[in-house]
Amino acid sequence: MKKTALTKSSARRAPVKTLVSAAIMVLGASAANIALAEAASQKLTSPSGEISLEFYLTDKGQPAYRTRFHNKPVIGESLLGLDFRKAPDLLENFSIIEVHSRSADSTWEQPWGEERYIRDHFNEMVVQLQEKSPKARALNLVFRAYDDGIAFRYQVPAQSHLDKVEILDEATEFNLLENMSTWWTPALAGEKYEYLTQNTPLDQVELVHTPLTMKGKSDLAIAIHEAALKDYATMNLSGDGTRLKAALVPIHKDNPVKVETSAPFASPWRTVQIAEKETDLITSYLALNLNEPNKLGDVSWVQPGKYVGIWWELHLEKGTWNQGPKHGATTENTKKYIDFAAANGFDGVLVEGWNEGWDGEWYNHGGAAFNFTKAYPDYDVDAVTEYAAKKGVYIIGHHETGSETDNYERQLEDAYDFLQKHGMKAVKTGYVESGELLTNGNYHHGQKFVQHAEKVTKVAAAHKVMVVAHETVKDTGERRTYPNLISREVARGQEYDAWAKDGGNPPDHTTIIPFTRLLAGPMDFTPGTFDITLPSRPDNQVNTTLAKQLALYVVVYSPVQMASDLPENYAKYPDAFQFIKDVAVDWETTRVLSGEIGEHIAIARQTRDSEDWFVGAVTDEKAREVAVDLSFLNKDLSYTATIYRDGEKADYRSNPEDYVIETRKVKAGDTVRAQLAPGGGMAISLLANEH
Ligand code: NOJ
């Protein structure tokens, strides 16, 4: 960092240059080193000046910040600090030693993603604090202001009076100044991240997950989350009136410590996305910008794709994971799926229940029985591998661990070696177990599990395997650093529709998660059910129309998308199945066309390296009209639009499979109008015509 003597205000107005090329470049950087009067408050503004943050010390010398948006306060005095076990806390009695400022403006390219080029444009302020006590311990706070929000992290430098630490708590607060409408799922409540979202005023929030999305009276939208969660505890939030406080997840059930570490260390970034309206939260890539760049080098082997598999038939109880007359993962059944994948252009075939370990109570402390290199006798791995290769598809391996992370870690190298040797380019991992603990007593998203998840990702990368992680820790943007961590579940996916006692995901679920869970990153939601009424599950059904199932491929972003239904159900609706075959999974850009949390949302995405676009629009349980303005299309081209919409009589409860497909020529500026049925949706493919 350059050290130039600047005034405080000129430090904030660092040069900002415009990007001309899309290549990765760092263009503007300036720095300042300012000696400060103790009482002074330090200001940081976003490049556009719309968001500002003020840092200061309270009367007790405790660090605090507040934030304004459009010059109105949105976060009031919020305290900061770290609470240690067996050592004095880093909380109060500080003075400001120095403040360094810099600005940066660069654009980087995602190897795959919902947006190809991401601009990383921020002003930063590093506040160096020192205790006034004789030990004079040091704590740095790093703040960044972006045009789409703020972020900050604790940095504890190497120093003589601080080495090993046990963090009991973070004093971090987010003091919202309005009793905002809040969408939340409960944390540490028994089902990990798999809850339907509640919507209440902020002052009813107790202990919740992030991203936590809030909406103010004037449409102001705020989402609190974290970025670059690495070797640290997950941050939940606990509510007290309209004040939220960081609540770190403990390491182990018998130990109140949240993080064991030693100086130097840094916490994950605490992020606050701030937008004029909720739809802008979706195209904010703050958390990705705060993660370290790709550490894997050439990741051309990481490829988005679509898959089918031996999966839905298990959830429908037509087949079993365990051995027996209905065992799903047989050589013969897998070959059937391989044929289906090859005939319809799918890349992968997921096979669950292929390995030893499923015959006992694997979901109830039985995970130690899982063996990740031994197949059941009716699953001939070599034959399946050869057959898949001949047909040009790959098998997606499956590692259900039953939350027995120790058993999994013991086998990790061998397990990934096995996948690589058998051409399995991807693996789906799973950590089923009721409650919030792993079988070794560690908390599911405590520091040890965060370490475990990173270890798995790295071992997978070393074997060139992509990971689709279920029941793992929430996404905080690690895909930037490890692009092989391609998708995860971490919310209620479509599987709940097959068996949940509450009747499955209600129609508004998919009008909420784009504004909440999906702000964190891609989700393996597994849409694509065509046999909506689930005859083999009389108490359940999928609570959407068939057209909405198609729209979900665009609305719920994932670079790996499953066509989850059985081949025979796709055979009944070949014209609708065409959309699943056509829809892209890797995007040049994403536009949110309209949306209101919990009501409706419409998203358009442009296929990477192509002029083609796809649109998905979904509604909650209410019928509504949608008008898709096609002004995003290239004005110099004409397009063939294929519109998959609800039929006149469609209704997710009584007539979900009523749909209409229309094809017509369209151009930029045209509008596609349709009536969405209750629980309905519309999908459009817009293929550019040759000219
Ligand atoms: C839960 C996962 O979400 C699901 O997809 C999988 O089939 C089961 N666990 C079994 O591993």
XYZ file of C-alpha atoms and ligand atoms in Angstrom:
702
model
C 0.000 0.000 0.000
C 1.389 3.394 -0.977
C 1.709 5.880 1.821
C 0.866 9.358 0.555
C -0.087 12.110 2.917
C -3.615 13.118 1.972
C -6.375 14.890 3.721
C -9.252 12.663 4.872
C -11.604 13.967 2.243
C -9.171 13.675 -0.655
C -8.424 10.107 0.426
C -12.065 9.306 -0.173
C -12.055 10.836 -3.618
C -9.549 8.448 -5.124
C -9.347 8.320 -8.919
C -11.900 6.044 -10.488
C -11.256 4.998 -14.048
C -13.578 3.515 -16.563
C -13.200 0.022 -17.870
C -12.939 -0.375 -21.592
C -11.908 -3.937 -21.977
C -13.465 -6.939 -20.358
C -10.116 -8.489 -19.539
C -9.031 -8.744 -15.923
C -7.358 -5.489 -14.973
C -6.744 -3.471 -11.891
C -7.015 0.112 -12.975
C -7.240 2.593 -10.215
C -5.658 2.522 -6.831
C -4.713 5.269 -4.481
C -3.724 5.263 -0.870
C -3.495 7.424 2.142
C -1.966 7.218 5.524
C -3.470 9.654 7.900
C -2.466 10.433 11.433
C -5.622 10.942 13.392
C -7.000 12.695 16.349
C -8.462 10.036 18.651
C -12.011 11.286 18.649
C -12.354 11.842 14.926
C -14.842 9.760 13.051
C -13.630 8.231 9.836
C -15.827 8.341 6.750
C -15.900 6.062 3.778
C -18.174 6.466 0.778
C -18.964 4.134 -2.089
C -17.610 5.079 -5.522
C -20.952 6.640 -6.559
C -21.271 8.387 -3.205
C -24.696 6.816 -2.571
C -23.592 4.678 0.363
C -21.508 6.035 3.191
C -20.099 4.544 6.348
C -18.775 6.246 9.424
C -16.421 4.601 11.874
C -15.725 5.929 15.353
C -14.917 4.927 18.910
C -17.604 5.195 21.559
C -16.982 6.946 24.876
C -15.678 3.644 26.214
C -13.305 3.327 23.293
C -15.325 0.573 21.635
C -15.297 0.442 17.817
C -18.620 1.318 16.156
C -19.980 2.168 12.712
C -23.082 3.535 11.078
C -24.238 3.675 7.487
C -26.260 5.958 5.243
C -27.888 5.305 1.910
C -28.908 8.259 -0.289
C -27.886 10.350 2.654
C -30.458 8.803 4.982
C -29.343 6.705 7.947
C -30.054 2.986 7.428
C -27.807 1.445 10.084
C -27.439 3.342 13.336
C -24.665 3.003 15.900
C -23.548 -0.621 15.741
C -20.846 -1.920 18.012
C -17.900 -4.097 17.039
C -15.363 -6.190 18.897
C -14.217 -9.688 19.825
C -14.884 -11.580 23.015
C -12.202 -14.151 23.973
C -12.070 -17.010 26.430
C -9.174 -17.008 28.891
C -7.863 -13.679 27.583
C -9.043 -10.088 27.868
C -11.529 -9.219 25.121
C -10.768 -6.939 22.200
C -13.777 -4.770 22.836
C -13.118 -1.420 24.511
C -10.459 1.045 25.520
C -9.037 1.468 22.027
C -7.509 4.414 20.289
C -7.150 4.881 16.554
C -3.520 4.676 15.514
C -3.736 5.039 11.752
C -6.200 4.845 8.901
C -5.188 3.673 5.449
C -7.446 4.238 2.477
C -7.397 2.958 -1.034
C -9.701 2.520 -4.002
C -9.807 -0.213 -6.576
C -11.663 -0.792 -9.787
C -11.200 -4.001 -11.695
C -13.262 -6.458 -13.650
C -12.794 -10.189 -13.469
C -14.243 -13.041 -15.449
C -16.111 -15.939 -13.875
C -15.156 -19.275 -15.423
C -18.859 -20.066 -15.227
C -21.686 -18.165 -13.673
C -24.810 -16.088 -13.858
C -22.758 -13.071 -14.956
C -19.585 -13.422 -16.967
C -17.761 -10.207 -16.062
C -17.971 -8.806 -12.578
C -16.859 -5.321 -11.687
C -15.100 -5.061 -8.348
C -15.202 -1.364 -7.550
C -14.795 -0.131 -3.997
C -13.250 2.309 -1.593
C -11.524 0.794 1.397
C -10.480 2.054 4.790
C -8.297 0.071 7.200
C -8.591 1.385 10.728
C -5.729 0.366 12.985
C -6.713 0.290 16.634
C -4.575 -0.162 19.691
C -5.559 -0.824 23.285
C -4.729 1.945 25.712
C -3.696 -0.664 28.325
C -0.007 -1.602 28.789
C -0.206 -4.632 26.506
C -1.305 -2.306 23.691
C -2.833 -5.120 21.683
C -3.712 -4.310 18.081
C -6.925 -4.879 16.140
C -7.582 -3.727 12.592
C -10.971 -3.199 11.054
C -11.163 -3.279 7.296
C -14.170 -1.523 5.772
C -15.195 -1.468 2.141
C -17.899 0.603 0.508
C -19.251 -0.636 -2.804
C -22.135 0.829 -4.754
C -24.219 -2.201 -3.777
C -23.362 -2.340 -0.090
C -20.751 -2.321 2.623
C -18.492 -4.968 4.092
C -16.126 -5.189 6.991
C -13.903 -7.737 8.696
C -11.743 -8.039 11.772
C -8.028 -8.450 11.233
C -5.877 -9.416 14.186
C -2.220 -8.860 13.287
C 0.657 -10.931 14.632
C 1.762 -9.370 17.937
C 3.574 -10.246 21.120
C 0.635 -10.190 23.560
C -1.756 -12.197 21.485
C -1.139 -15.609 20.018
C -3.636 -18.456 20.342
C -7.189 -17.279 20.882
C -10.572 -18.817 21.501
C -13.353 -16.575 20.261
C -16.481 -16.822 22.384
C -18.461 -14.152 20.642
C -18.362 -11.306 18.172
C -19.847 -8.047 19.361
C -20.749 -7.230 15.744
C -24.087 -5.466 15.414
C -26.350 -4.313 12.617
C -28.612 -1.728 14.141
C -31.389 -1.285 11.610
C -33.291 1.901 12.077
C -36.641 0.662 10.880
C -38.793 -2.289 11.803
C -38.346 -3.710 8.318
C -40.321 -6.531 6.800
C -37.938 -9.488 7.172
C -37.679 -12.873 5.471
C -35.953 -15.416 7.668
C -35.366 -19.073 8.422
C -34.619 -20.170 12.002
C -31.032 -21.100 12.850
C -29.969 -24.045 15.040
C -33.560 -25.230 15.065
C -33.035 -28.857 14.057
C -33.292 -28.943 10.279
C -30.143 -26.990 9.462
C -30.987 -24.687 6.534
C -34.070 -26.557 5.366
C -36.996 -24.403 6.383
C -39.752 -22.496 4.691
C -39.157 -18.779 4.988
C -41.083 -16.725 7.535
C -41.965 -13.117 6.831
C -42.408 -10.931 9.925
C -41.406 -7.494 11.138
C -37.733 -7.411 12.115
C -38.489 -7.135 15.826
C -39.910 -10.679 15.784
C -36.659 -12.225 14.635
C -34.912 -14.459 17.180
C -32.016 -16.543 15.842
C -31.822 -16.700 12.059
C -29.605 -17.615 9.135
C -28.071 -15.333 6.610
C -28.605 -14.101 3.938
C -31.258 -12.226 5.862
C -33.341 -10.057 3.558
C -35.323 -7.040 4.703
C -37.510 -4.479 3.020
C -38.320 -1.018 4.289
C -41.374 1.136 3.795
C -39.785 3.060 0.980
C -38.820 -0.144 -0.910
C -35.283 0.023 0.484
C -33.923 -3.519 0.420
C -31.158 -4.795 2.690
C -29.563 -8.233 2.912
C -27.057 -9.152 5.606
C -24.710 -12.033 4.952
C -21.035 -12.945 5.111
C -18.321 -13.581 2.548
C -15.211 -15.755 2.478
C -16.206 -17.982 5.396
C -12.968 -19.878 5.905
C -11.599 -21.549 9.028
C -14.161 -19.717 11.161
C -17.630 -20.279 12.597
C -20.722 -19.504 10.556
C -22.442 -16.288 11.533
C -26.121 -16.452 12.406
C -27.956 -13.355 13.569
C -29.896 -12.864 16.766
C -32.548 -10.186 16.997
C -33.287 -7.672 19.710
C -35.879 -5.157 18.588
C -34.543 -3.859 15.306
C -30.937 -4.539 16.306
C -29.263 -7.677 14.982
C -26.184 -9.183 16.512
C -23.734 -11.726 15.120
C -24.288 -15.147 16.728
C -21.411 -17.478 15.898
C -22.089 -21.217 15.795
C -20.179 -23.173 18.485
C -17.555 -25.705 17.469
C -18.882 -28.559 19.603
C -21.957 -29.329 21.676
C -19.970 -29.341 24.927
C -17.839 -26.330 24.225
C -18.992 -22.711 24.090
C -15.976 -21.680 21.984
C -16.868 -20.570 18.470
C -13.455 -20.167 16.856
C -10.024 -21.524 17.773
C -7.308 -19.657 15.980
C -4.082 -17.732 16.435
C -2.852 -14.349 15.326
C -2.509 -13.272 12.605
C -6.054 -14.058 11.487
C -9.006 -12.392 9.818
C -12.706 -12.986 10.228
C -14.939 -13.543 7.228
C -16.374 -10.343 5.766
C -19.656 -9.194 7.235
C -21.705 -7.867 4.326
C -24.702 -5.583 4.012
C -26.182 -5.346 0.535
C -28.195 -2.170 0.147
C -30.472 -1.484 -2.802
C -33.273 0.816 -3.849
C -35.452 -2.176 -4.605
C -35.305 -5.884 -3.868
C -34.716 -6.969 -7.468
C -31.333 -5.189 -7.408
C -30.109 -7.461 -4.609
C -30.122 -10.397 -7.024
C -27.608 -8.899 -9.436
C -25.300 -7.664 -6.689
C -22.109 -9.747 -6.545
C -20.661 -8.267 -3.374
C -19.821 -11.589 -1.714
C -18.033 -12.895 -4.802
C -15.936 -9.743 -4.967
C -14.874 -10.274 -1.374
C -13.601 -13.793 -1.975
C -10.113 -14.542 -3.180
C -9.629 -15.138 -6.911
C -9.501 -18.629 -8.392
C -6.770 -20.685 -6.717
C -7.138 -23.682 -8.998
C -5.541 -22.303 -12.156
C -6.865 -23.885 -15.327
C -10.422 -24.924 -14.539
C -11.492 -25.809 -18.058
C -12.437 -29.208 -16.585
C -15.136 -27.503 -14.505
C -18.096 -27.471 -16.833
C -21.682 -26.495 -16.175
C -24.149 -29.070 -17.383
C -27.490 -30.778 -17.034
C -28.081 -34.148 -15.475
C -30.646 -36.855 -14.850
C -30.413 -39.725 -12.460
C -31.482 -42.454 -10.124
C -32.920 -40.070 -7.596
C -36.584 -39.047 -7.882
C -37.684 -42.687 -8.047
C -36.016 -43.121 -4.622
C -37.831 -40.136 -3.137
C -41.079 -41.420 -4.626
C -40.354 -44.783 -2.941
C -40.477 -46.576 -6.263
C -36.921 -47.664 -5.643
C -34.586 -47.862 -2.650
C -31.085 -46.695 -1.808
C -30.525 -49.897 0.171
C -30.179 -53.387 -1.241
C -33.265 -55.465 -1.926
C -35.812 -56.144 -4.639
C -36.344 -52.433 -5.349
C -32.663 -51.396 -5.277
C -32.404 -48.430 -7.641
C -28.688 -48.294 -8.419
C -28.379 -51.447 -10.461
C -26.175 -51.739 -13.528
C -29.223 -52.232 -15.692
C -31.186 -49.255 -14.353
C -28.125 -47.026 -14.627
C -27.677 -48.032 -18.272
C -31.297 -47.045 -18.878
C -30.568 -43.554 -17.513
C -27.329 -43.369 -19.490
C -29.294 -44.120 -22.675
C -31.868 -41.492 -21.743
C -29.167 -38.905 -21.004
C -27.309 -39.617 -24.233
C -30.473 -39.503 -26.361
C -31.508 -36.144 -24.922
C -28.203 -34.308 -24.641
C -27.651 -34.490 -20.875
C -24.108 -34.438 -19.540
C -24.367 -36.475 -16.381
C -26.223 -39.313 -14.653
C -26.453 -39.190 -10.874
C -26.476 -42.585 -9.183
C -27.511 -42.684 -5.515
C -27.373 -45.848 -3.438
C -24.531 -47.426 -5.441
C -22.174 -48.045 -2.521
C -22.066 -49.966 0.719
C -23.649 -48.329 3.721
C -27.327 -47.819 2.978
C -28.753 -50.935 4.597
C -28.930 -49.713 8.184
C -30.039 -46.464 9.794
C -27.544 -44.340 7.915
C -29.565 -41.192 8.693
C -29.500 -41.891 12.429
C -25.855 -42.076 13.526
C -25.214 -44.868 11.021
C -22.955 -42.972 8.620
C -19.820 -44.909 9.625
C -21.081 -47.769 7.465
C -20.566 -45.776 4.276
C -17.773 -46.977 2.083
C -16.929 -44.724 -0.828
C -14.977 -47.222 -2.896
C -17.080 -50.367 -2.529
C -20.074 -50.804 -4.786
C -23.042 -53.046 -4.078
C -22.805 -56.364 -5.946
C -25.589 -55.470 -8.410
C -23.768 -52.284 -9.452
C -20.877 -53.049 -11.775
C -18.828 -49.860 -11.642
C -16.491 -50.839 -14.457
C -19.310 -51.826 -16.779
C -21.237 -48.644 -16.033
C -18.104 -46.509 -16.483
C -17.395 -48.056 -19.846
C -20.992 -47.772 -21.002
C -21.273 -44.131 -19.953
C -17.992 -43.253 -21.698
C -19.163 -44.967 -24.874
C -22.358 -42.930 -24.786
C -20.534 -39.641 -24.093
C -21.977 -38.986 -20.637
C -20.413 -39.155 -17.187
C -21.647 -40.639 -13.945
C -22.113 -38.245 -11.036
C -20.843 -39.999 -7.950
C -22.697 -39.811 -4.673
C -21.137 -39.482 -1.233
C -23.822 -39.540 1.420
C -21.941 -39.333 4.709
C -24.803 -39.422 7.221
C -22.908 -36.533 8.840
C -20.081 -38.939 9.758
C -17.367 -36.528 8.678
C -14.600 -38.506 10.408
C -15.435 -41.620 8.396
C -15.552 -39.534 5.226
C -12.254 -37.790 5.924
C -10.509 -41.118 6.539
C -11.553 -42.233 3.062
C -11.295 -38.892 1.307
C -8.210 -39.471 -0.852
C -9.303 -42.957 -1.877
C -12.855 -41.838 -2.500
C -11.810 -39.080 -4.907
C -9.213 -41.283 -6.523
C -11.994 -43.759 -7.185
C -14.202 -41.093 -8.746
C -11.392 -39.853 -10.965
C -10.389 -43.343 -12.097
C -13.977 -44.050 -13.073
C -14.475 -40.862 -15.066
C -16.900 -39.371 -12.550
C -16.369 -35.676 -13.177
C -18.770 -34.634 -10.453
C -19.904 -35.827 -7.058
C -22.937 -34.997 -4.975
C -22.085 -34.944 -1.281
C -24.605 -35.193 1.556
C -24.714 -34.764 5.328
C -28.096 -36.114 6.390
C -28.704 -36.431 10.148
C -31.471 -34.929 12.165
C -30.498 -32.058 14.419
C -27.706 -29.538 14.155
C -24.794 -31.782 15.129
C -22.487 -34.034 13.196
C -22.179 -37.513 14.643
C -18.911 -36.506 16.376
C -20.724 -33.810 18.362
C -19.374 -30.900 16.347
C -21.930 -28.386 15.155
C -22.973 -28.769 11.560
C -21.922 -25.287 10.516
C -19.327 -24.595 13.157
C -15.640 -23.977 12.464
C -14.687 -27.668 12.170
C -17.363 -28.321 9.583
C -16.320 -25.217 7.640
C -12.780 -26.653 7.630
C -14.118 -30.042 6.549
C -16.069 -28.552 3.653
C -12.991 -26.710 2.407
C -10.882 -29.845 2.700
C -13.390 -31.822 0.619
C -13.457 -29.103 -2.041
C -9.652 -29.076 -2.255
C -9.278 -32.851 -2.440
C -11.993 -32.906 -5.102
C -10.140 -30.209 -7.057
C -6.907 -32.176 -6.863
C -8.785 -35.028 -8.564
C -10.568 -32.729 -11.020
C -13.986 -33.431 -9.555
C -16.832 -30.894 -9.343
C -18.775 -30.863 -6.073
C -22.512 -30.424 -5.685
C -22.899 -30.270 -1.921
C -26.137 -31.049 -0.110
C -26.728 -30.352 3.609
C -23.441 -28.475 3.668
C -22.638 -25.074 5.096
C -24.182 -22.003 3.458
C -22.512 -20.417 0.445
C -20.457 -17.287 1.062
C -18.918 -17.004 -2.388
C -16.173 -19.665 -2.173
C -16.921 -20.668 -5.750
C -14.757 -17.753 -6.848
C -11.719 -19.283 -5.136
C -12.629 -22.913 -5.843
C -14.696 -22.979 -9.029
C -15.114 -26.765 -8.706
C -17.533 -26.104 -5.814
C -20.182 -25.766 -8.433
C -23.490 -25.862 -6.578
C -25.128 -26.707 -3.286
C -28.509 -27.295 -1.754
C -28.691 -25.541 1.659
C -32.439 -24.792 1.573
C -35.597 -26.775 0.971
C -35.266 -28.217 -2.509
C -37.917 -29.820 -4.631
C -37.455 -33.162 -2.859
C -39.678 -31.835 -0.043
C -42.625 -31.997 -2.417
C -42.297 -35.782 -2.518
C -42.470 -36.451 1.200
C -42.735 -33.431 3.477
C -45.496 -33.861 6.041
C -46.433 -30.202 5.602
C -47.371 -30.922 1.996
C -44.133 -29.725 0.418
C -42.947 -26.330 -0.728
C -45.866 -23.935 -1.163
C -46.043 -21.945 -4.418
C -44.459 -18.850 -2.885
C -41.262 -20.727 -1.898
C -39.694 -20.113 -5.301
C -40.810 -16.479 -5.305
C -38.923 -15.984 -2.020
C -35.640 -17.880 -2.347
C -34.329 -15.810 -5.298
C -34.303 -12.863 -2.846
C -32.938 -14.803 0.134
C -31.032 -18.113 -0.113
C -30.044 -17.565 -3.730
C -28.291 -14.280 -2.935
C -25.617 -16.560 -1.477
C -25.019 -18.551 -4.663
C -26.304 -21.330 -6.912
C -28.722 -23.955 -5.653
C -29.238 -27.560 -6.729
C -33.018 -27.232 -6.436
C -33.720 -30.123 -8.855
C -36.763 -28.879 -10.770
C -38.335 -30.594 -13.758
C -41.180 -32.684 -12.344
C -43.797 -33.274 -15.037
C -45.876 -35.866 -13.202
C -46.964 -33.164 -10.784
C -49.603 -35.053 -8.827
C -47.211 -37.833 -7.724
C -49.599 -40.817 -7.858
C -47.246 -42.953 -5.728
C -47.338 -40.299 -2.971
C -51.062 -39.701 -2.380
C -50.495 -37.147 0.406
C -48.111 -35.031 -1.610
C -47.785 -33.246 -4.905
C -45.519 -30.675 -6.458
C -47.174 -27.324 -5.758
C -46.627 -25.767 -9.161
C -47.949 -26.022 -12.663
C -45.870 -27.811 -15.263
C -45.050 -24.502 -16.978
C -43.659 -23.206 -13.676
C -41.375 -26.247 -13.472
C -39.814 -25.055 -16.731
C -39.515 -21.444 -15.550
C -37.545 -22.597 -12.501
C -34.577 -23.528 -14.733
C -34.071 -19.806 -15.286
C -35.347 -18.414 -11.982
C -33.334 -20.696 -9.658
C -29.747 -20.289 -10.770
C -27.473 -23.297 -10.826
C -24.714 -24.180 -13.300
C -25.698 -27.814 -12.874
C -29.392 -28.390 -13.328
C -31.188 -31.654 -12.899
C -34.099 -32.889 -14.952
C -35.403 -34.693 -11.930
C -38.408 -36.655 -13.185
C -38.464 -40.197 -14.522
C -37.792 -40.775 -18.230
C -41.299 -42.197 -18.690
C -42.846 -38.964 -17.405
C -40.841 -36.873 -19.863
C -41.990 -39.195 -22.628
C -45.580 -38.054 -21.944
C -44.789 -34.397 -22.665
C -42.055 -34.329 -25.327
C -42.917 -30.782 -26.461
C -42.492 -29.338 -22.947
C -39.393 -31.473 -22.358
C -37.829 -29.630 -25.298
C -37.387 -26.566 -23.066
C -35.346 -28.540 -20.530
C -33.201 -29.874 -23.355
C -32.686 -26.386 -24.801
C -32.225 -24.230 -21.708
C -28.670 -23.071 -21.048
C -26.890 -23.390 -17.706
C -24.036 -20.947 -18.192
C -24.752 -17.285 -18.708
C -23.264 -14.157 -20.194
C -25.522 -11.903 -18.175
C -28.597 -11.879 -15.965
C -31.428 -9.334 -15.828
C -34.135 -9.324 -13.215
C -37.132 -8.012 -15.126
C -39.574 -7.677 -12.250
C -40.238 -9.133 -8.852
C -41.579 -8.738 -5.353
C -40.437 -11.023 -2.561
C -42.921 -13.805 -2.014
C -45.198 -12.725 -4.878
C -43.602 -13.092 -8.279
C -40.336 -12.804 -10.155
C -39.222 -12.746 -13.797
C -35.597 -13.192 -14.846
C -33.926 -13.116 -18.278
C -30.515 -14.664 -18.843
C -28.328 -14.561 -21.942
C -26.554 -17.792 -22.862
C -22.789 -17.501 -22.585
C -21.024 -16.946 -25.928
C -24.355 -16.661 -27.693
C -27.102 -14.201 -28.597
C -29.787 -16.560 -27.268
C -31.792 -15.688 -24.163
C -34.051 -17.580 -21.782
C -36.744 -16.116 -19.562
C -38.447 -17.562 -16.511
C -41.403 -15.960 -14.731
C -43.110 -17.468 -11.705
C -45.932 -16.494 -9.389
C -47.013 -17.543 -5.905
C -50.474 -19.028 -5.323
C -52.111 -16.036 -7.014
C -52.844 -15.877 -10.726
C -51.338 -12.791 -12.309
C -50.555 -11.241 -15.640
C -46.992 -10.923 -16.685
C -45.630 -8.665 -19.404
C -42.079 -9.492 -20.457
C -40.509 -6.512 -22.186
C -37.936 -7.899 -24.613
C -35.859 -4.743 -24.840
C -32.821 -6.703 -23.593
C -32.555 -8.496 -26.970
C -29.932 -7.488 -29.523
C -31.578 -4.787 -31.659
C -29.812 -5.958 -34.818
C -31.219 -9.465 -34.668
C -34.556 -11.206 -34.938
C -35.464 -14.054 -32.631
C -37.685 -17.098 -32.573
C -39.537 -17.132 -29.280
C -40.972 -20.372 -27.952
C -43.331 -19.553 -25.125
C -44.257 -22.263 -22.615
C -47.108 -20.903 -20.541
C -49.966 -22.048 -18.341
C -53.111 -23.117 -20.191
C -56.415 -21.273 -19.661
C -57.544 -23.781 -17.031
C -54.222 -24.352 -15.339
C -54.086 -24.261 -11.558
C -51.445 -25.967 -9.435
C -54.121 -27.598 -7.275
C -56.603 -28.861 -9.825
C -55.029 -28.793 -13.265
C -51.250 -28.419 -13.049
C -50.412 -30.120 -16.303
C -52.403 -27.719 -18.529
C -49.902 -25.789 -20.639
C -49.672 -24.103 -24.028
C -46.639 -23.759 -26.274
C -46.521 -20.979 -28.869
C -43.792 -20.065 -31.291
C -43.423 -16.671 -32.910
C -40.884 -14.244 -34.307
C -39.985 -11.401 -31.965
C -37.497 -8.549 -31.776
C -36.101 -6.181 -29.182
C -38.831 -3.968 -27.802
C -41.671 -6.457 -28.282
C -43.582 -7.585 -25.212
C -44.709 -11.114 -24.399
C -47.838 -11.090 -22.259
C -49.309 -14.076 -20.479
C -51.612 -15.008 -17.667
C -49.826 -17.008 -14.984
C -52.078 -19.534 -13.252
C -52.225 -19.902 -9.456
C -48.854 -21.525 -8.663
C -47.946 -21.036 -12.300
C -45.203 -19.744 -14.510
C -43.911 -19.137 -17.990
C -40.638 -20.062 -19.663
C -39.454 -18.551 -22.942
C -36.584 -19.558 -25.148
C -35.423 -16.772 -27.455
C -33.147 -18.175 -30.107
C -31.402 -15.649 -32.362
C -32.082 -16.173 -36.053
C -29.267 -16.252 -38.593
C -29.141 -13.017 -40.548
C -30.722 -35.561 1.009
C -30.407 -34.968 -0.327
O -30.840 -33.638 -0.391
C -31.065 -35.808 -1.369
O -30.922 -35.226 -2.623
C -30.496 -37.213 -1.318
O -31.184 -37.992 -2.238
C -30.638 -37.810 0.071
N -30.167 -36.902 1.047
C -29.872 -39.106 0.217
O -28.506 -38.844 0.198
